[in-house]
Short mmCIF file of C-alpha atoms and ligand atoms in Angstrom, two decimals:
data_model
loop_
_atom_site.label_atom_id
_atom_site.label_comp_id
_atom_site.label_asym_id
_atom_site.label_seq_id
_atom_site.Cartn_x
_atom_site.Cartn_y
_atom_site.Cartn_z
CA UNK A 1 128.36 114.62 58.33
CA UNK A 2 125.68 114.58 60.72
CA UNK A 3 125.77 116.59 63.53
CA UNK A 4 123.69 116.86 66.97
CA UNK A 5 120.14 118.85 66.93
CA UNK A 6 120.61 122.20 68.20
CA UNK A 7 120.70 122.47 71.79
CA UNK A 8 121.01 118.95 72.39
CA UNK A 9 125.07 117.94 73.06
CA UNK A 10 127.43 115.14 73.63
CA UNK A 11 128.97 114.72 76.94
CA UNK A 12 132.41 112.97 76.58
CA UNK A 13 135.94 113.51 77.72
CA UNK A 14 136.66 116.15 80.22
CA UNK A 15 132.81 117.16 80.31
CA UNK A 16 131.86 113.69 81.26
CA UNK A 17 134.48 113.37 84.33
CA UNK A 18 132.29 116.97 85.09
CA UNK A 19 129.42 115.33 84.97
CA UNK A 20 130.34 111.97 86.61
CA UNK A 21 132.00 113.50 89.57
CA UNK A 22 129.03 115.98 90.02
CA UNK A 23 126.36 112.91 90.21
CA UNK A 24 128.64 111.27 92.49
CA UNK A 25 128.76 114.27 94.90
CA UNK A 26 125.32 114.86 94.48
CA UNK A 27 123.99 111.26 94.96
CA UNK A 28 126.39 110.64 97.81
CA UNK A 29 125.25 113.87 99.65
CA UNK A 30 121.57 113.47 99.24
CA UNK A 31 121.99 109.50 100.91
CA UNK A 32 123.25 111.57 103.75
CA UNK A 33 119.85 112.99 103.68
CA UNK A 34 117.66 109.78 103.44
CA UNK A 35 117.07 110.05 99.81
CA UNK A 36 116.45 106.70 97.76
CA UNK A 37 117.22 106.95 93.94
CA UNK A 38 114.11 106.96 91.40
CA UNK A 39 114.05 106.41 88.18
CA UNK A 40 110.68 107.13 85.84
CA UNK A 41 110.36 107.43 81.89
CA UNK A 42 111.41 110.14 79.88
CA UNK A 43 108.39 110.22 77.95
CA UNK A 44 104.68 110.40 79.83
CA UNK A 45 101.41 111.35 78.81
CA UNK A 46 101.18 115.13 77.63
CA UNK A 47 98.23 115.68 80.28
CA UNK A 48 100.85 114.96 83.41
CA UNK A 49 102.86 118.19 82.47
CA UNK A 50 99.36 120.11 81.24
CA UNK A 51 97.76 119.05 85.15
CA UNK A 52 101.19 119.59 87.14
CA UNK A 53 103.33 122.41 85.25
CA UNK A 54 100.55 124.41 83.98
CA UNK A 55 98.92 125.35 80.77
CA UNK A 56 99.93 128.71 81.28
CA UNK A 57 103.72 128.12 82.26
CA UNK A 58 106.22 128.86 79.23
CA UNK A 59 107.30 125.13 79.28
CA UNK A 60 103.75 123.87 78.85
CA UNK A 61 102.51 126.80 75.94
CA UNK A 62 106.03 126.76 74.08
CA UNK A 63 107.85 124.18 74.78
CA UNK A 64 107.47 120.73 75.01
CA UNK A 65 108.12 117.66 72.73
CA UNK A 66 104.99 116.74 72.14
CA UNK A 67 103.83 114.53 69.33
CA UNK A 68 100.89 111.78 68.70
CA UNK A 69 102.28 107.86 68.86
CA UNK A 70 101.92 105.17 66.37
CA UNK A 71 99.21 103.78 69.05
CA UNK A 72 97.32 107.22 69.18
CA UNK A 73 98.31 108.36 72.43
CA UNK A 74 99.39 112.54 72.90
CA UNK A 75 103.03 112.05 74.85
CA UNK A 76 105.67 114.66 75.63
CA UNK A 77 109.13 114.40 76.40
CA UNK A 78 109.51 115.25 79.89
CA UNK A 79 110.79 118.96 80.32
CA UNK A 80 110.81 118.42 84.10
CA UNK A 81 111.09 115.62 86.80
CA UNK A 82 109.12 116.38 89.37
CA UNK A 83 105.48 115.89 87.53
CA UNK A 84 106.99 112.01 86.61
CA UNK A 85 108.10 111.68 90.35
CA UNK A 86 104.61 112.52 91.66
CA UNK A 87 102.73 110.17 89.20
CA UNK A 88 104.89 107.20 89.73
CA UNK A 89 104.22 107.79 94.19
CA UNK A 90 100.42 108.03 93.45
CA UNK A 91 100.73 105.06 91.14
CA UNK A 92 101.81 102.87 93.28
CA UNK A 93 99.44 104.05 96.17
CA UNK A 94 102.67 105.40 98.29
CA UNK A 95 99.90 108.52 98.70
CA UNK A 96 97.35 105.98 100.33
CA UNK A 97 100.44 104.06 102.32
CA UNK A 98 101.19 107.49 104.19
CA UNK A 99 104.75 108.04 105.87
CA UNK A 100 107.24 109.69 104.68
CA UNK A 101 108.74 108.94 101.15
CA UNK A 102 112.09 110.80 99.74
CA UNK A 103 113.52 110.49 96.48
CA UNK A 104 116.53 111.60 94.23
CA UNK A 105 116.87 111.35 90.10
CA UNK A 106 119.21 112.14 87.70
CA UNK A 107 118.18 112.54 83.53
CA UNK A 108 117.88 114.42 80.65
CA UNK A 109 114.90 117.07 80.11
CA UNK A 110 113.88 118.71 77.04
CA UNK A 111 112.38 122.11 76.64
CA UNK A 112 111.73 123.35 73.26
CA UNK A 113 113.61 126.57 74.30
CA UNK A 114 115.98 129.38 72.06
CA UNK A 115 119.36 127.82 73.15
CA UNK A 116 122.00 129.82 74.02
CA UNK A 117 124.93 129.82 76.52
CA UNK A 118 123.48 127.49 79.66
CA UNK A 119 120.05 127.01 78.07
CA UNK A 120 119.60 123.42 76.43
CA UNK A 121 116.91 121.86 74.51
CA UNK A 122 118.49 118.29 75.91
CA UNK A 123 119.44 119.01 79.38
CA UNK A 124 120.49 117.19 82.75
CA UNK A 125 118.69 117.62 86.02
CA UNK A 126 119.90 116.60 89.82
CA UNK A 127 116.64 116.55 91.66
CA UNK A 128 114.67 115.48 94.93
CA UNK A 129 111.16 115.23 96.15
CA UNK A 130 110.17 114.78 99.61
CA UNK A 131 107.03 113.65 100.36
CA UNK A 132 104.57 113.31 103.71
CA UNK A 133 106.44 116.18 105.41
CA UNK A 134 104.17 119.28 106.29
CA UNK A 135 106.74 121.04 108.70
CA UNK A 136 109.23 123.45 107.07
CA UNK A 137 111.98 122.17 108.87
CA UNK A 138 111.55 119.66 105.72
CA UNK A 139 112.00 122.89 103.49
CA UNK A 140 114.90 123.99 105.23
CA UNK A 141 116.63 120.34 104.87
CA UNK A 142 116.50 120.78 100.78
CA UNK A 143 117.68 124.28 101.15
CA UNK A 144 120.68 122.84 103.26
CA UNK A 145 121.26 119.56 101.24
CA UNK A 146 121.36 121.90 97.55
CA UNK A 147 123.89 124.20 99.57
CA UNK A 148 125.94 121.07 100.47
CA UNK A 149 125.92 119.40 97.02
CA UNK A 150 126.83 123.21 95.64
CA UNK A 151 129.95 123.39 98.16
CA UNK A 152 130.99 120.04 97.79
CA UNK A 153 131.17 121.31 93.94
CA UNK A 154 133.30 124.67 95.16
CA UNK A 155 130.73 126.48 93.41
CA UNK A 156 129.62 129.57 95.12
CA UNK A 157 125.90 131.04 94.79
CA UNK A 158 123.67 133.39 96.04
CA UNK A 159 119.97 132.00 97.55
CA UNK A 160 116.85 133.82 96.42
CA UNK A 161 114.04 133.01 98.69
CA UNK A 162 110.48 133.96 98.57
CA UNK A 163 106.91 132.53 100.13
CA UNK A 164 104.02 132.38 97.11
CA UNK A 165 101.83 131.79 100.18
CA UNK A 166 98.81 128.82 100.21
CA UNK A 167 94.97 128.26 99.13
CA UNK A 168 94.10 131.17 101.84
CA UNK A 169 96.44 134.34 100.87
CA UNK A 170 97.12 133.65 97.30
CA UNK A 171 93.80 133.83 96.19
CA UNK A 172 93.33 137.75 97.56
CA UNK A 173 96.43 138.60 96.75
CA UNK A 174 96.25 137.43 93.38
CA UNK A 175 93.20 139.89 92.77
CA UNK A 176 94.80 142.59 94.31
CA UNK A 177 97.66 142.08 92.11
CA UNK A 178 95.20 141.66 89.03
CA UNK A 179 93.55 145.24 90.19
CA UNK A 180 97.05 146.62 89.66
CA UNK A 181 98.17 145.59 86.66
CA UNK A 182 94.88 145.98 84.98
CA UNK A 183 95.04 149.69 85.69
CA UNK A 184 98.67 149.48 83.39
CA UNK A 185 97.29 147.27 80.47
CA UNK A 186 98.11 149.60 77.63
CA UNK A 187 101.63 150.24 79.07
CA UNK A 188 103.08 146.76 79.60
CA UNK A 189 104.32 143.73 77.16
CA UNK A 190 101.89 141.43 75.29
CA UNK A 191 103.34 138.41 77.52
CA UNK A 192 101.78 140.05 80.77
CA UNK A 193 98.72 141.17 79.18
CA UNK A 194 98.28 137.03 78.69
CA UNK A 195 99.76 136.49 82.08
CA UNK A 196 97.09 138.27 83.40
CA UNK A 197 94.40 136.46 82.33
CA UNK A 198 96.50 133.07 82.77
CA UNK A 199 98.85 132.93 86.31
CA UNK A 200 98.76 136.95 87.02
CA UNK A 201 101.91 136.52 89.38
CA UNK A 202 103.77 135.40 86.19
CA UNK A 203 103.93 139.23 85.65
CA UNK A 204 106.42 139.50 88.67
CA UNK A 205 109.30 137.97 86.74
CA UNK A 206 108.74 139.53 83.77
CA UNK A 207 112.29 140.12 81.85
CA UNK A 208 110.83 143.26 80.08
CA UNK A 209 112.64 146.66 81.96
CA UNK A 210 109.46 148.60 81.12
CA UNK A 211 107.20 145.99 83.04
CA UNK A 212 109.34 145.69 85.90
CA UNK A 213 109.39 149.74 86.16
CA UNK A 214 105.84 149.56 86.23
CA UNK A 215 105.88 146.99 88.82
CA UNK A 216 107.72 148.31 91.51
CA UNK A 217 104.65 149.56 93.56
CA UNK A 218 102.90 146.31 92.73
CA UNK A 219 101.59 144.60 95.62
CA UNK A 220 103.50 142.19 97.25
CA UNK A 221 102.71 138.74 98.45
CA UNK A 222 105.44 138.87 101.13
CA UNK A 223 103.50 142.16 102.84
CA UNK A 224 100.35 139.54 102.11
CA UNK A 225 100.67 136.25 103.62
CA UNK A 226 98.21 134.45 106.22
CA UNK A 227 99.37 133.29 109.96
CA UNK A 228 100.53 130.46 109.03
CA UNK A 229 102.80 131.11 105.89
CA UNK A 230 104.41 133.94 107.69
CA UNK A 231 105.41 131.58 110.52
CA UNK A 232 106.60 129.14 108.19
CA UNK A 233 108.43 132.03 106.43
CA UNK A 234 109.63 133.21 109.41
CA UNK A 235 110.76 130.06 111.01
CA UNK A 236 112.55 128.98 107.90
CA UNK A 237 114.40 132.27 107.64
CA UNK A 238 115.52 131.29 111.61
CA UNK A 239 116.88 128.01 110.72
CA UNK A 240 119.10 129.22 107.87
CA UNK A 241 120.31 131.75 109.59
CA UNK A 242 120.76 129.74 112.70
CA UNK A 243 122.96 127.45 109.97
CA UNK A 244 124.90 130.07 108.76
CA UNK A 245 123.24 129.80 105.19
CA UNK A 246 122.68 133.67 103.48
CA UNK A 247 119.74 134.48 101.52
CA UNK A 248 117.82 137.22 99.80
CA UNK A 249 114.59 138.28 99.72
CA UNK A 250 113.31 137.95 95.90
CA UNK A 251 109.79 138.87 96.06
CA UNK A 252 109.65 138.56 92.77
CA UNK A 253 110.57 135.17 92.57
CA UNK A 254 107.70 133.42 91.50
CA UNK A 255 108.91 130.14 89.29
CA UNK A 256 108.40 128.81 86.01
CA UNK A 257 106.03 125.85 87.03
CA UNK A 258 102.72 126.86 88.23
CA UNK A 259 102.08 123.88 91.26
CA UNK A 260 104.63 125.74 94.31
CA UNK A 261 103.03 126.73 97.33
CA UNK A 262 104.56 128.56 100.34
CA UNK A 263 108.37 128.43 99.93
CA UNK A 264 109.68 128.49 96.46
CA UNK A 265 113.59 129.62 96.33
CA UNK A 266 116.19 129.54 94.00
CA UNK A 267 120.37 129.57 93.62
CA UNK A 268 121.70 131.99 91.44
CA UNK A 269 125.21 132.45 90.29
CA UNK A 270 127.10 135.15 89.06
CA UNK A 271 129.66 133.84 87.11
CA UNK A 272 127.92 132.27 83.82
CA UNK A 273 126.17 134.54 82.72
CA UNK A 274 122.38 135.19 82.15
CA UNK A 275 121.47 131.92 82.58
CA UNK A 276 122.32 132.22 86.17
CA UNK A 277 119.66 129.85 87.71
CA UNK A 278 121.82 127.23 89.08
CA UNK A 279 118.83 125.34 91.42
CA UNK A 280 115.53 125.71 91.72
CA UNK A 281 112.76 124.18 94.00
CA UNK A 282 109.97 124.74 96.31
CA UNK A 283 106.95 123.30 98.14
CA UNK A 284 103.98 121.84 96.35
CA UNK A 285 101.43 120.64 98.91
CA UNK A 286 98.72 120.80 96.43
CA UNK A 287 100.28 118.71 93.35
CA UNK A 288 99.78 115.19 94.27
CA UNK A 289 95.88 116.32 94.95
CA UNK A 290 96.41 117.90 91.62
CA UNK A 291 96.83 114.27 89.73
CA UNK A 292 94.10 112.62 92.08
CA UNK A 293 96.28 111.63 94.48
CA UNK A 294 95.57 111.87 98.26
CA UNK A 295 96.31 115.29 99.38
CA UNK A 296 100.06 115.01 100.37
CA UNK A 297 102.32 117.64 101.64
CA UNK A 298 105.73 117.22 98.98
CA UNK A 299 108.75 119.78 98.72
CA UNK A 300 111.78 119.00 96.53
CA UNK A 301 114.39 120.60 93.94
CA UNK A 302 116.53 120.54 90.59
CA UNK A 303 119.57 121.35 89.73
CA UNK A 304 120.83 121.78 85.89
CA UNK A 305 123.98 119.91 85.70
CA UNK A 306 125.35 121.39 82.37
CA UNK A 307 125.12 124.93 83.75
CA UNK A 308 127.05 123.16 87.34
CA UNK A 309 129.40 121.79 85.11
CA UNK A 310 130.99 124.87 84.07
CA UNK A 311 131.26 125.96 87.99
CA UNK A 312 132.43 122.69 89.15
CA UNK A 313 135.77 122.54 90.55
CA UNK A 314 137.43 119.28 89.82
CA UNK A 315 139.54 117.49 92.48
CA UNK A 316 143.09 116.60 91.98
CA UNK A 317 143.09 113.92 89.95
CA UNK A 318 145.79 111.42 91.15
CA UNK A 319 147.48 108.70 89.22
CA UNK A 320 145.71 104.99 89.38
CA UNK A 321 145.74 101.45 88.91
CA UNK A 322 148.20 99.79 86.21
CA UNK A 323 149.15 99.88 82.83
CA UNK A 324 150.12 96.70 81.23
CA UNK A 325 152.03 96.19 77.84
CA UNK A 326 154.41 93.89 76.24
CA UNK A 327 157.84 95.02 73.90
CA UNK A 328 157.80 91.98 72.23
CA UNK A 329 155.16 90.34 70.10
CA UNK A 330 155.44 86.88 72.02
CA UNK A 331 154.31 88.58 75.51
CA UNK A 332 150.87 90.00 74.21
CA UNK A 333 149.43 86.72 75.38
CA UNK A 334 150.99 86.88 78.86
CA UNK A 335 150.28 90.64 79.03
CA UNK A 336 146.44 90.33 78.22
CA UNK A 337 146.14 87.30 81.18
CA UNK A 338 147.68 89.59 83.62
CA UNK A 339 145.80 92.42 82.48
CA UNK A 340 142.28 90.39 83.22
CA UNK A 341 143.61 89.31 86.68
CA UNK A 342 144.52 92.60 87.73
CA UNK A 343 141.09 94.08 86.45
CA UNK A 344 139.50 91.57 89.21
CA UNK A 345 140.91 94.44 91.75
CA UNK A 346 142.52 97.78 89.91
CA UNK A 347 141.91 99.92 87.49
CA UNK A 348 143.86 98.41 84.54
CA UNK A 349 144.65 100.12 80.72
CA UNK A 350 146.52 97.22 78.44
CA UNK A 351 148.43 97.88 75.05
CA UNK A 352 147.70 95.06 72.69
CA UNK A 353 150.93 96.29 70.48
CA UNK A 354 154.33 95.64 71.32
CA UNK A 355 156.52 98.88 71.65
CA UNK A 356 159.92 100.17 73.04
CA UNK A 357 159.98 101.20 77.00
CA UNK A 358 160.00 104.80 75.41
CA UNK A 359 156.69 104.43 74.06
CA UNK A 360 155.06 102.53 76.97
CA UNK A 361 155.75 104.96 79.53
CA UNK A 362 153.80 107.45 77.59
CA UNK A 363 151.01 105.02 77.22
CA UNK A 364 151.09 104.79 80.94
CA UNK A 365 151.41 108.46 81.14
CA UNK A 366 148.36 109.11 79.15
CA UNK A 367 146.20 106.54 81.19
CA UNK A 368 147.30 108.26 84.76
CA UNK A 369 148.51 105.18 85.69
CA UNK A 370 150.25 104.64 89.03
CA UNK A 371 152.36 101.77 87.73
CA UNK A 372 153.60 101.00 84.43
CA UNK A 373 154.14 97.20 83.66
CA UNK A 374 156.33 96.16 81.20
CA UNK A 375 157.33 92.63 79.75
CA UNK A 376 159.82 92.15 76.74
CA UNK A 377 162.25 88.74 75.76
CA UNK A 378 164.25 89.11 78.93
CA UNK A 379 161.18 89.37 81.67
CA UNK A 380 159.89 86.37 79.22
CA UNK A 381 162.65 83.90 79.70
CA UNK A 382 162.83 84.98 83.06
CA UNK A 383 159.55 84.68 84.44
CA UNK A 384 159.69 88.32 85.61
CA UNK A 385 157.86 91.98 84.87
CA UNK A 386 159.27 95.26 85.15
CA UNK A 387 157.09 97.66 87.02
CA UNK A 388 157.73 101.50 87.45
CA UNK A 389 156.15 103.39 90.11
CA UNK A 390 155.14 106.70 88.51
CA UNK A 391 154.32 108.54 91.67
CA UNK A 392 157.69 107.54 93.77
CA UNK A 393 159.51 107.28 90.24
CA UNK A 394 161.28 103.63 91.62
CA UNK A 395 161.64 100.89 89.28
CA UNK A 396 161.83 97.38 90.09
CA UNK A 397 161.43 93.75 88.69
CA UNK A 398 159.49 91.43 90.37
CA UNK A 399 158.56 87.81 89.48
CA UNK A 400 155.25 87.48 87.34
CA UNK A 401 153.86 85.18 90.10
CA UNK A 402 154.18 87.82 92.94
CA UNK A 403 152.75 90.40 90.48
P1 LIG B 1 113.33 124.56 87.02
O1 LIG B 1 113.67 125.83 87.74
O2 LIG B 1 112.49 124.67 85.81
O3 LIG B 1 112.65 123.62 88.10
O4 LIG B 1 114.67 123.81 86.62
C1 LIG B 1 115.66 123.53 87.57
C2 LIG B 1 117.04 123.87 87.01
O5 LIG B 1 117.24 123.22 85.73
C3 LIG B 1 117.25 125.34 86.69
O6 LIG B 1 117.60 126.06 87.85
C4 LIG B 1 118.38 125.30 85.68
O7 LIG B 1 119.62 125.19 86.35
C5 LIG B 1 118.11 124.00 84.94
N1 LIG B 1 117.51 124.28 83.62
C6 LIG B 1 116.22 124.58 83.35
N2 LIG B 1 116.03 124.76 82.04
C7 LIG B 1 117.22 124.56 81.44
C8 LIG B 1 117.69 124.60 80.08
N3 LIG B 1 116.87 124.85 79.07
N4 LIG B 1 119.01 124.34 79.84
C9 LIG B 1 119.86 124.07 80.86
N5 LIG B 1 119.47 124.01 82.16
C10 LIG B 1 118.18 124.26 82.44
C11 LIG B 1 112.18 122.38 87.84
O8 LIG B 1 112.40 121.77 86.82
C12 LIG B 1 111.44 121.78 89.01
N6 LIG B 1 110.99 120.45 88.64
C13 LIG B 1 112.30 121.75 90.26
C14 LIG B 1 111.62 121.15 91.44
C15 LIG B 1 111.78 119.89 91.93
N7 LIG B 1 110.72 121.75 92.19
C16 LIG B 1 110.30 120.90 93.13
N8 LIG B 1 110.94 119.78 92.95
#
């Protein structure tokens, strides 16, 4: 038998209602917010991930699908959305148009990663991108509009929030930090020795106990930032409070991907386990530059839907639609017409086999139907059908021309 790679899975029965009801909330809620759906391909040149994620970023170094064409060309699979989202504005010159341009996608990503509970090679990402919007009102919109998808879910969370500052503090701080950490070298792991020669503020999330000992009198970029990304900070901080959405301060949060600027923040949960990063996002003024774009203030996030699905708490589900089947051979005919005209309307499930009343209403049963149809010799010769309401439990027969 063959079976699915490892980390990559199906998503069928009960995990696809999950899944379809969770892109449905999602989708719906971020219309609310002006978003317009995009869709790019899921595989793109290896450079757009190199440019935009980083060379130095885990999912760049150790992790992509990357492979040479039959036409020569190095591609990747993408392990993200938001590098595809960016090349497809500048490509067709939204950058140049100017305005204000907001997306939403849905897809699989792959990341060449040690799966486990909640971490995927294959996986599924909700995501936006905002584009044109400088003011940080914008950043406290995607903050709101992940909350709203997340409670429309009945999941609960917990919001990490941090600034990683712009082209002004970063760079000092980032030396400062560098100073620090030097000083440690022959104490900490072998990833944050290469960290610090790579993205030094990679050593802030370090998973290693040791490091993060060593780091708690690190400097921080919080205690760090210019004017005008403490304003932003602080104003954004004022409108979630002022919308009764709770956060922490994670000044360790720093990201996976190596374009954020300013805000960067992140929804945790508590209940699955260590892969607890339910949403993730931030600003990235700099990225569309980046890929030779026109500089263009963007902000945006992603959520992983197979790690949602196992927080997601379904809605009643309530009976619908019809179920159509005959108890005699001679009504399959008349059974399969009806079923096509009702499908015009209502959900419909047909049996093709003729079976006993018994066996019908389990049919109907097992397809949630509301009503269960029936026809055998009698209804036949009479012109009629015999239709049960499985909600009110009344039965009834009506003639097949009123049904
Ligand atoms: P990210 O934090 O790498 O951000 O991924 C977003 C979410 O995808 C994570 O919070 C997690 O729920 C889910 N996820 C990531 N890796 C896996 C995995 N291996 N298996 C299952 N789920 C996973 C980004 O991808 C950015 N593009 C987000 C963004 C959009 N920033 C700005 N705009």
């Amino acid at each position: 038998m063959i079976s699915s790679l490892r980390g990559m899975n199906d998503i069928l029965e009960e995990n696809y209602e999950r899944f379809t009801h969770f892109i449905n909330t999602a989708t719906n809620i971020a219309q609310k917010y002006g978003f317009h759906f995009i869709e790019t391909p899921l595989l793109e040149e290896t450079a757009l991930f190199k440019r935009s994620v980083g060379e130095s970023s885990d999912i760049v170094g150790k992790e992509m699908y990357q492979f040479i064409d039959k036409g020569e060309n190095d591609v990747c699979l993408r392990p993200e959305g938001t590098a595809g989202v960016v090349r497809a504005f500048i490509q067709k010159k939204l950058d140049k148009a100017g305005g204000t341009h907001r997306y939403f996608y849905h897809g699989s990503m792959f990341r060449y990663e040690r799966p486990q509970k909640g971490r995927l090679r294959q996986f599924h990402q909700f995501g936006v991108e905002s584009f044109g919007v400088e003011s940080v009102y914008e950043d406290a919109a995607m903050i709101m509009m992940a909350a709203d998808i997340l409670l429309a879910c009945g999941i609960g969370y917990r919001l990490q929030l941090n600034s990683l500052g712009d082209s002004n503090c970063m760079p000092p701080y980032k030396e400062n930090l560098v100073n620090f950490v030097t000083k440690l070298e022959d104490k900490i792991c072998e990833d944050c020795v290469r960290r610090v020669a790579t993205n030094p503020i990679r050593v802030l999330d370090c998973k290693n106990s040791t490091c993060q000992d060593l780091y708690a009198t690190a400097p921080k970029l919080i205690n760090n930032l210019c004017s005008t990304c403490q304003d932003d900070f602080d104003k954004l901080k004022k409108i979630l409070d002022a919308n009764s959405i709770a956060y922490e301060i994670n000044t360790n949060l720093v990201r996976g991907l190596d374009y954020y600027s300013k805000t960067a923040f992140e929804f945790v949960s508590d209940d699955i386990g260590s892969q607890s990063a339910i949403a993730g996002g931030g600003r990235y003024d700099r990225l569309v530059e980046f890929l030779d774009g026109r500089p263009t203030p963007a902000v945006g996030f992603a959520m992983g839907i197979e790690r949602l699905m196992e927080l997601i708490q379904m809605p009643e589900v309530k009976r619908e639609g019809y179920y159509i089947g005959a108890m005699d051979d001679e009504a399959v005919d008349l059974v399969m017409n009806l079923a096509h005209k009702k499908r015009q309307t209502d959900k419909t499930t047909i049996d093709y086999k003729a079976k006993n009343l018994k066996n019908h209403l389990k049919g109907a049963d097992k397809a949630n139907a509301r009503f269960c149809c029936v026809i055998g010799t009698d209804e036949l010769e009479n012109g009629t059908i015999w239709i049960k309401d499985l909600e009110e439990k009344i039965e009834n027969k009506i003639p097949i021309m009123e049904f």
